[in-house]
PDB file of C-alpha atoms in Angstrom:
ATOM      1  CA  SER Y  55      -5.587   0.943 -15.300  1.00 77.00           C
ATOM      2  CA  ALA Y  56      -3.188   4.006 -14.279  1.00 85.00           C
ATOM      3  CA  VAL Y  57       0.208   4.288 -14.968  1.00 91.00           C
ATOM      4  CA  ILE Y  58       1.827   6.539 -12.231  1.00 95.00           C
ATOM      5  CA  SER Y  59       5.627   7.599 -11.891  1.00 96.00           C
ATOM      6  CA  GLN Y  60       7.375   9.418  -8.967  1.00 97.00           C
ATOM      7  CA  LYS Y  61      10.625  11.503  -8.988  1.00 97.00           C
ATOM      8  CA  PRO Y  62      12.939  11.283  -7.710  1.00 97.00           C
ATOM      9  CA  SER Y  63      12.974   7.768  -7.087  1.00 96.00           C
ATOM     10  CA  ARG Y  64      15.584   7.888  -4.363  1.00 97.00           C
ATOM     11  CA  ASP Y  65      17.182  10.543  -2.140  1.00 97.00           C
ATOM     12  CA  ILE Y  66      19.818  11.112   0.591  1.00 98.00           C
ATOM     13  CA  CYS Y  67      19.141  14.096   2.205  1.00 97.00           C
ATOM     14  CA  GLN Y  68      20.550  16.271   5.282  1.00 97.00           C
ATOM     15  CA  ARG Y  69      18.793  16.522   8.336  1.00 97.00           C
ATOM     16  CA  GLY Y  70      16.629  19.915   8.591  1.00 97.00           C
ATOM     17  CA  THR Y  71      16.474  20.250   4.589  1.00 98.00           C
ATOM     18  CA  SER Y  72      13.117  19.716   2.911  1.00 98.00           C
ATOM     19  CA  LEU Y  73      12.441  17.385  -0.293  1.00 98.00           C
ATOM     20  CA  THR Y  74       9.618  17.419  -2.717  1.00 98.00           C
ATOM     21  CA  ILE Y  75       8.276  14.448  -4.212  1.00 98.00           C
ATOM     22  CA  GLN Y  76       6.441  14.737  -7.521  1.00 98.00           C
ATOM     23  CA  CYS Y  77       3.583  12.176  -8.659  1.00 97.00           C
ATOM     24  CA  GLN Y  78       2.426  12.066 -12.085  1.00 97.00           C
ATOM     25  CA  VAL Y  79      -0.615  10.037 -13.355  1.00 95.00           C
ATOM     26  CA  ASP Y  80      -1.226   9.209 -17.088  1.00 94.00           C
ATOM     27  CA  SER Y  81      -4.690   9.879 -16.899  1.00 91.00           C
ATOM     28  CA  GLN Y  82      -7.083  12.211 -14.800  1.00 90.00           C
ATOM     29  CA  VAL Y  83      -7.965  11.083 -11.768  1.00 89.00           C
ATOM     30  CA  THR Y  84     -10.245  12.414  -8.816  1.00 86.00           C
ATOM     31  CA  MET Y  85      -8.592  11.472  -5.818  1.00 87.00           C
ATOM     32  CA  MET Y  86      -4.776  10.891  -5.332  1.00 93.00           C
ATOM     33  CA  PHE Y  87      -3.181   9.810  -1.965  1.00 95.00           C
ATOM     34  CA  TRP Y  88       0.225   9.783  -0.124  1.00 97.00           C
ATOM     35  CA  TYR Y  89       1.319   6.862   2.111  1.00 98.00           C
ATOM     36  CA  ARG Y  90       4.605   6.403   3.975  1.00 98.00           C
ATOM     37  CA  GLN Y  91       6.130   2.871   4.461  1.00 96.00           C
ATOM     38  CA  GLN Y  92       8.652   3.101   7.130  1.00 94.00           C
ATOM     39  CA  PRO Y  93      11.613   0.163   6.597  1.00 89.00           C
ATOM     40  CA  GLY Y  94      10.305  -3.333   6.662  1.00 86.00           C
ATOM     41  CA  GLN Y  95       6.667  -2.033   7.462  1.00 90.00           C
ATOM     42  CA  SER Y  96       3.475  -1.781   6.064  1.00 92.00           C
ATOM     43  CA  LEU Y  97       2.003   1.280   4.270  1.00 95.00           C
ATOM     44  CA  THR Y  98       0.543   4.321   6.338  1.00 96.00           C
ATOM     45  CA  LEU Y  99      -1.988   6.793   4.991  1.00 95.00           C
ATOM     46  CA  ILE Y 100      -0.448  10.336   5.193  1.00 96.00           C
ATOM     47  CA  ALA Y 101      -3.107  12.231   3.460  1.00 95.00           C
ATOM     48  CA  THR Y 102      -5.628  12.490   0.135  1.00 94.00           C
ATOM     49  CA  ALA Y 103      -4.992  15.104  -2.125  1.00 93.00           C
ATOM     50  CA  ASN Y 104      -7.950  16.678  -3.959  1.00 85.00           C
ATOM     51  CA  GLN Y 105      -7.669  19.197  -6.906  1.00 82.00           C
ATOM     52  CA  GLY Y 106      -8.993  22.352  -6.137  1.00 80.00           C
ATOM     53  CA  SER Y 107      -8.941  21.762  -1.994  1.00 82.00           C
ATOM     54  CA  GLU Y 108      -6.626  21.455   0.985  1.00 87.00           C
ATOM     55  CA  ALA Y 109      -5.361  18.018   1.431  1.00 92.00           C
ATOM     56  CA  THR Y 110      -7.009  15.998   4.142  1.00 92.00           C
ATOM     57  CA  TYR Y 111      -4.648  14.758   6.739  1.00 94.00           C
ATOM     58  CA  GLU Y 112      -4.944  11.224   8.859  1.00 93.00           C
ATOM     59  CA  SER Y 113      -4.219  11.316  12.427  1.00 92.00           C
ATOM     60  CA  GLY Y 114      -0.338  11.986  13.245  1.00 93.00           C
ATOM     61  CA  PHE Y 115       0.401  13.883  10.102  1.00 96.00           C
ATOM     62  CA  VAL Y 116       0.174  17.539   9.664  1.00 95.00           C
ATOM     63  CA  ILE Y 117       0.530  19.862   6.895  1.00 96.00           C
ATOM     64  CA  ASP Y 118       3.437  22.003   8.378  1.00 97.00           C
ATOM     65  CA  LYS Y 119       5.494  18.996   7.960  1.00 97.00           C
ATOM     66  CA  PHE Y 120       4.150  17.507   4.958  1.00 97.00           C
ATOM     67  CA  PRO Y 121       2.845  20.091   2.457  1.00 97.00           C
ATOM     68  CA  ILE Y 122       0.830  18.704  -0.323  1.00 96.00           C
ATOM     69  CA  SER Y 123       0.172  20.265  -3.638  1.00 94.00           C
ATOM     70  CA  ARG Y 124      -2.904  19.321  -6.273  1.00 94.00           C
ATOM     71  CA  PRO Y 125      -2.370  21.571  -9.198  1.00 92.00           C
ATOM     72  CA  ASN Y 126      -4.412  19.487 -11.479  1.00 92.00           C
ATOM     73  CA  LEU Y 127      -6.268  16.283 -12.245  1.00 92.00           C
ATOM     74  CA  THR Y 128      -2.802  14.388 -13.100  1.00 94.00           C
ATOM     75  CA  PHE Y 129      -0.163  15.814 -10.602  1.00 95.00           C
ATOM     76  CA  SER Y 130       0.613  15.893  -7.167  1.00 96.00           C
ATOM     77  CA  THR Y 131       3.572  16.896  -4.730  1.00 97.00           C
ATOM     78  CA  LEU Y 132       4.510  15.750  -1.330  1.00 98.00           C
ATOM     79  CA  THR Y 133       7.193  17.909   0.736  1.00 98.00           C
ATOM     80  CA  VAL Y 134       8.901  16.433   3.631  1.00 98.00           C
ATOM     81  CA  SER Y 135      10.046  19.309   5.529  1.00 98.00           C
ATOM     82  CA  ASN Y 136      12.595  20.138   8.299  1.00 97.00           C
ATOM     83  CA  MET Y 137      13.673  16.253   7.803  1.00 97.00           C
ATOM     84  CA  SER Y 138      15.093  14.144  10.515  1.00 97.00           C
ATOM     85  CA  PRO Y 139      16.633  10.383  10.383  1.00 96.00           C
ATOM     86  CA  GLU Y 140      13.001   9.432  11.330  1.00 96.00           C
ATOM     87  CA  ASP Y 141      11.542  10.346   8.318  1.00 97.00           C
ATOM     88  CA  SER Y 142      13.793   7.798   6.447  1.00 97.00           C
ATOM     89  CA  SER Y 143      10.918   5.829   4.561  1.00 97.00           C
ATOM     90  CA  ILE Y 144       9.340   4.882   1.087  1.00 97.00           C
ATOM     91  CA  TYR Y 145       6.682   7.759  -0.112  1.00 98.00           C
ATOM     92  CA  LEU Y 146       4.184   6.205  -2.592  1.00 98.00           C
ATOM     93  CA  CYS Y 147       1.217   7.900  -4.300  1.00 97.00           C
ATOM     94  CA  SER Y 148      -1.668   6.071  -5.295  1.00 95.00           C
ATOM     95  CA  VAL Y 149      -4.452   7.074  -7.381  1.00 93.00           C
ATOM     96  CA  ASP Y 150      -8.289   5.693  -7.366  1.00 83.00           C
ATOM     97  CA  ALA Y 151      -9.536   4.146 -10.249  1.00 71.00           C
ATOM     98  CA  VAL Y 152     -13.228   2.721 -11.495  1.00 63.00           C
ATOM     99  CA  GLY Y 153     -14.700   0.941  -8.158  1.00 60.00           C
ATOM    100  CA  GLU Y 154     -12.259   0.635  -5.391  1.00 59.00           C
ATOM    101  CA  THR Y 155      -9.154  -0.324  -6.994  1.00 75.00           C
ATOM    102  CA  GLN Y 156      -5.934   1.836  -6.353  1.00 84.00           C
ATOM    103  CA  TYR Y 157      -2.992   1.881  -8.504  1.00 91.00           C
ATOM    104  CA  PHE Y 158       0.423   2.689  -6.650  1.00 94.00           C
ATOM    105  CA  GLY Y 159       3.510   4.348  -7.919  1.00 95.00           C
ATOM    106  CA  PRO Y 160       7.017   2.780  -7.524  1.00 95.00           C
ATOM    107  CA  GLY Y 161       7.644   4.684  -4.380  1.00 96.00           C
ATOM    108  CA  THR Y 162      10.413   7.514  -3.583  1.00 97.00           C
ATOM    109  CA  ARG Y 163      13.305   6.150  -1.217  1.00 97.00           C
ATOM    110  CA  LEU Y 164      14.426   8.368   1.271  1.00 97.00           C
ATOM    111  CA  LEU Y 165      17.499   8.338   3.417  1.00 97.00           C
ATOM    112  CA  VAL Y 166      18.028  11.244   6.179  1.00 97.00           C
ATOM    113  CA  LEU Y 167      21.488  11.331   7.411  1.00 96.00           C
TER     114      LEU Y 167
ATOM    115  CA  THR I 675      -9.828   2.898  12.584  1.00 63.00           C
ATOM    116  CA  GLN I 676     -10.309  -0.502  11.693  1.00 66.00           C
ATOM    117  CA  LEU I 677      -7.247  -2.865  12.601  1.00 84.00           C
ATOM    118  CA  LEU I 678      -6.013  -5.378  10.115  1.00 92.00           C
ATOM    119  CA  GLU I 679      -4.280  -8.340  11.940  1.00 94.00           C
ATOM    120  CA  GLN I 680      -2.158 -10.357   9.336  1.00 96.00           C
ATOM    121  CA  SER I 681      -0.518 -13.784   9.981  1.00 96.00           C
ATOM    122  CA  PRO I 682       2.133 -15.100   9.939  1.00 97.00           C
ATOM    123  CA  GLN I 683       4.368 -11.785   9.928  1.00 96.00           C
ATOM    124  CA  PHE I 684       7.289 -13.696   8.195  1.00 96.00           C
ATOM    125  CA  LEU I 685       7.165 -17.147   6.121  1.00 97.00           C
ATOM    126  CA  SER I 686       9.831 -18.745   4.563  1.00 97.00           C
ATOM    127  CA  ILE I 687       9.460 -22.368   2.402  1.00 96.00           C
ATOM    128  CA  GLN I 688      10.662 -24.231  -0.022  1.00 97.00           C
ATOM    129  CA  GLU I 689       9.540 -24.149  -3.709  1.00 97.00           C
ATOM    130  CA  GLY I 690       6.779 -26.604  -4.265  1.00 97.00           C
ATOM    131  CA  GLU I 691       5.180 -26.287  -0.789  1.00 97.00           C
ATOM    132  CA  ASN I 692       1.823 -24.793  -0.172  1.00 98.00           C
ATOM    133  CA  LEU I 693       1.300 -21.723   2.194  1.00 97.00           C
ATOM    134  CA  THR I 694      -1.822 -19.838   3.602  1.00 98.00           C
ATOM    135  CA  VAL I 695      -1.489 -16.364   5.290  1.00 98.00           C
ATOM    136  CA  TYR I 696      -4.531 -14.600   6.933  1.00 98.00           C
ATOM    137  CA  CYS I 697      -5.866 -11.389   7.406  1.00 97.00           C
ATOM    138  CA  ASN I 698      -8.418 -10.752  10.504  1.00 95.00           C
ATOM    139  CA  SER I 699     -10.283  -7.735  11.750  1.00 91.00           C
ATOM    140  CA  SER I 700     -12.911  -7.243  14.574  1.00 86.00           C
ATOM    141  CA  SER I 701     -15.193  -5.118  12.516  1.00 89.00           C
ATOM    142  CA  VAL I 702     -16.941  -6.484   9.304  1.00 90.00           C
ATOM    143  CA  PHE I 703     -15.323  -5.440   6.248  1.00 84.00           C
ATOM    144  CA  SER I 704     -17.034  -3.754   3.573  1.00 85.00           C
ATOM    145  CA  SER I 705     -14.462  -5.110   0.974  1.00 88.00           C
ATOM    146  CA  LEU I 706     -11.072  -6.560   1.393  1.00 92.00           C
ATOM    147  CA  GLN I 707      -8.214  -6.495  -1.220  1.00 94.00           C
ATOM    148  CA  TRP I 708      -4.675  -8.252  -1.372  1.00 96.00           C
ATOM    149  CA  TYR I 709      -1.678  -6.454  -2.613  1.00 96.00           C
ATOM    150  CA  ARG I 710       1.712  -8.117  -3.324  1.00 97.00           C
ATOM    151  CA  GLN I 711       4.498  -5.534  -3.157  1.00 96.00           C
ATOM    152  CA  GLU I 712       7.924  -7.038  -4.892  1.00 93.00           C
ATOM    153  CA  PRO I 713      11.396  -4.962  -3.551  1.00 88.00           C
ATOM    154  CA  GLY I 714      11.568  -1.514  -5.161  1.00 88.00           C
ATOM    155  CA  GLU I 715       8.374  -1.067  -6.304  1.00 92.00           C
ATOM    156  CA  GLY I 716       4.787  -0.082  -5.224  1.00 94.00           C
ATOM    157  CA  PRO I 717       2.159  -2.322  -4.079  1.00 95.00           C
ATOM    158  CA  VAL I 718       0.166  -4.372  -6.994  1.00 94.00           C
ATOM    159  CA  LEU I 719      -3.319  -5.457  -6.435  1.00 92.00           C
ATOM    160  CA  LEU I 720      -4.027  -8.925  -6.665  1.00 95.00           C
ATOM    161  CA  VAL I 721      -7.844  -9.280  -5.854  1.00 94.00           C
ATOM    162  CA  THR I 722     -10.674  -7.359  -4.097  1.00 92.00           C
ATOM    163  CA  VAL I 723     -13.657  -9.746  -2.427  1.00 93.00           C
ATOM    164  CA  VAL I 724     -16.805  -8.224  -1.601  1.00 91.00           C
ATOM    165  CA  THR I 725     -19.125 -10.941  -0.728  1.00 93.00           C
ATOM    166  CA  GLY I 726     -18.912 -12.933   2.384  1.00 93.00           C
ATOM    167  CA  GLY I 727     -18.107 -16.547   1.608  1.00 95.00           C
ATOM    168  CA  GLU I 728     -16.709 -15.663  -1.720  1.00 95.00           C
ATOM    169  CA  VAL I 729     -13.911 -17.460  -3.423  1.00 97.00           C
ATOM    170  CA  LYS I 730     -11.750 -16.205  -5.917  1.00 97.00           C
ATOM    171  CA  LYS I 731      -8.984 -17.802  -8.037  1.00 97.00           C
ATOM    172  CA  LEU I 732      -5.788 -15.978  -9.873  1.00 95.00           C
ATOM    173  CA  LYS I 733      -3.712 -19.150 -11.337  1.00 96.00           C
ATOM    174  CA  ARG I 734      -2.373 -20.668  -8.143  1.00 97.00           C
ATOM    175  CA  LEU I 735      -3.421 -18.288  -5.540  1.00 97.00           C
ATOM    176  CA  THR I 736      -6.921 -18.785  -3.844  1.00 98.00           C
ATOM    177  CA  PHE I 737      -8.439 -16.204  -1.826  1.00 97.00           C
ATOM    178  CA  GLN I 738     -11.515 -16.524   0.639  1.00 97.00           C
ATOM    179  CA  PHE I 739     -13.557 -14.306   2.170  1.00 96.00           C
ATOM    180  CA  GLY I 740     -15.300 -15.225   5.487  1.00 95.00           C
ATOM    181  CA  ASP I 741     -18.641 -15.606   5.736  1.00 94.00           C
ATOM    182  CA  ALA I 742     -18.996 -13.101   8.201  1.00 93.00           C
ATOM    183  CA  ARG I 743     -16.788 -10.871   6.539  1.00 93.00           C
ATOM    184  CA  LYS I 744     -14.314 -10.321   9.197  1.00 94.00           C
ATOM    185  CA  ASP I 745     -11.534 -12.343   7.823  1.00 95.00           C
ATOM    186  CA  SER I 746      -9.893 -13.606   4.688  1.00 97.00           C
ATOM    187  CA  SER I 747      -7.052 -15.866   3.689  1.00 98.00           C
ATOM    188  CA  LEU I 748      -4.618 -16.201   0.771  1.00 98.00           C
ATOM    189  CA  HIS I 749      -3.572 -19.862  -0.121  1.00 98.00           C
ATOM    190  CA  ILE I 750      -0.705 -20.282  -2.523  1.00 98.00           C
ATOM    191  CA  THR I 751      -0.258 -23.660  -4.281  1.00 98.00           C
ATOM    192  CA  ALA I 752       3.163 -25.107  -5.067  1.00 98.00           C
ATOM    193  CA  ALA I 753       4.733 -21.770  -4.480  1.00 97.00           C
ATOM    194  CA  GLN I 754       7.495 -20.615  -6.504  1.00 97.00           C
ATOM    195  CA  PRO I 755      10.251 -18.306  -6.234  1.00 96.00           C
ATOM    196  CA  GLY I 756       8.564 -15.691  -8.185  1.00 95.00           C
ATOM    197  CA  ASP I 757       5.870 -15.789  -5.399  1.00 96.00           C
ATOM    198  CA  THR I 758       8.392 -13.997  -3.056  1.00 96.00           C
ATOM    199  CA  GLY I 759       7.531 -10.390  -1.650  1.00 96.00           C
ATOM    200  CA  LEU I 760       5.127  -8.730   0.881  1.00 96.00           C
ATOM    201  CA  TYR I 761       1.555  -9.651   0.743  1.00 97.00           C
ATOM    202  CA  LEU I 762      -0.773  -7.103   2.374  1.00 97.00           C
ATOM    203  CA  CYS I 763      -4.294  -6.863   2.994  1.00 96.00           C
ATOM    204  CA  ALA I 764      -6.192  -3.493   2.875  1.00 94.00           C
ATOM    205  CA  THR I 765      -9.666  -2.038   3.188  1.00 91.00           C
ATOM    206  CA  HIS I 766     -11.098   1.380   2.902  1.00 85.00           C
ATOM    207  CA  PRO I 767     -12.068   2.248   6.765  1.00 77.00           C
ATOM    208  CA  SER I 768     -15.146   4.174   5.710  1.00 70.00           C
ATOM    209  CA  GLY I 769     -16.505   1.440   3.637  1.00 61.00           C
ATOM    210  CA  GLY I 770     -16.435   3.459   0.371  1.00 60.00           C
ATOM    211  CA  GLY I 771     -14.076   3.759  -2.314  1.00 55.00           C
ATOM    212  CA  ALA I 772     -13.312   7.609  -2.020  1.00 63.00           C
ATOM    213  CA  ASP I 773     -10.803   7.050   0.667  1.00 80.00           C
ATOM    214  CA  GLY I 774      -7.636   5.837   1.098  1.00 87.00           C
ATOM    215  CA  LEU I 775      -6.528   2.312   2.339  1.00 91.00           C
ATOM    216  CA  THR I 776      -5.757   0.863   5.691  1.00 92.00           C
ATOM    217  CA  PHE I 777      -3.207  -1.772   5.304  1.00 95.00           C
ATOM    218  CA  GLY I 778      -2.532  -4.793   7.760  1.00 95.00           C
ATOM    219  CA  LYS I 779       1.330  -5.056   8.668  1.00 94.00           C
ATOM    220  CA  GLY I 780       1.706  -7.739   6.000  1.00 96.00           C
ATOM    221  CA  THR I 781       3.437 -10.915   5.259  1.00 97.00           C
ATOM    222  CA  HIS I 782       6.836 -11.333   4.317  1.00 96.00           C
ATOM    223  CA  LEU I 783       6.861 -14.514   1.916  1.00 97.00           C
ATOM    224  CA  ILE I 784      10.542 -15.864   0.815  1.00 97.00           C
ATOM    225  CA  ILE I 785      10.116 -18.966  -1.283  1.00 97.00           C
ATOM    226  CA  GLN I 786      13.497 -20.885  -1.675  1.00 95.00           C
ATOM    227  CA  PRO I 787      14.269 -22.777  -4.522  1.00 93.00           C
TER     228      PRO I 787
END
């Protein structure tokens, strides 16, 4: 299994500002993923973060709004840029493991006022 | 994109009762995963089913994968308050393990003592 931590665990931000969320894994992993979970909803994949290459974004998500870094095999960041109240969500990172299992971090709870 | 339909969306029952939740798709699943998410945490993998007709048991939880691999069910026997949470089914849309997951909308389950 993999142990994943995220920082911050929660934040309240003003509209128009940006927030960078960090994801740290206790072991080296190839694939890292970022998801959004809007209030009371399920998870939606934002992008896949590969070390050494640009992130791959899903339909409806763009790099200018959600820039991602993946500087090494244990760390990634997701920035939520120019925030609006509609960005209020839980943002989760996950990593792949042996086979098809994914492990999730505890999430970052973001409220935009 | 493969769509996963989960039902029911909400379920509230008394402790000791049995329940079943469902996950369906119009397409064949390469594999299907069931997760449980408790408030304030990320989803935790319960089981992965791969073979049509497969049945897996995890204590009081029984998971079935349809023969045609288009549907799955989760049955809980003698539900307990600790079973409360959001139950999510998920699959890899491309069929492989090297991509992010597509989730169903989830079943919000409340077990009342």
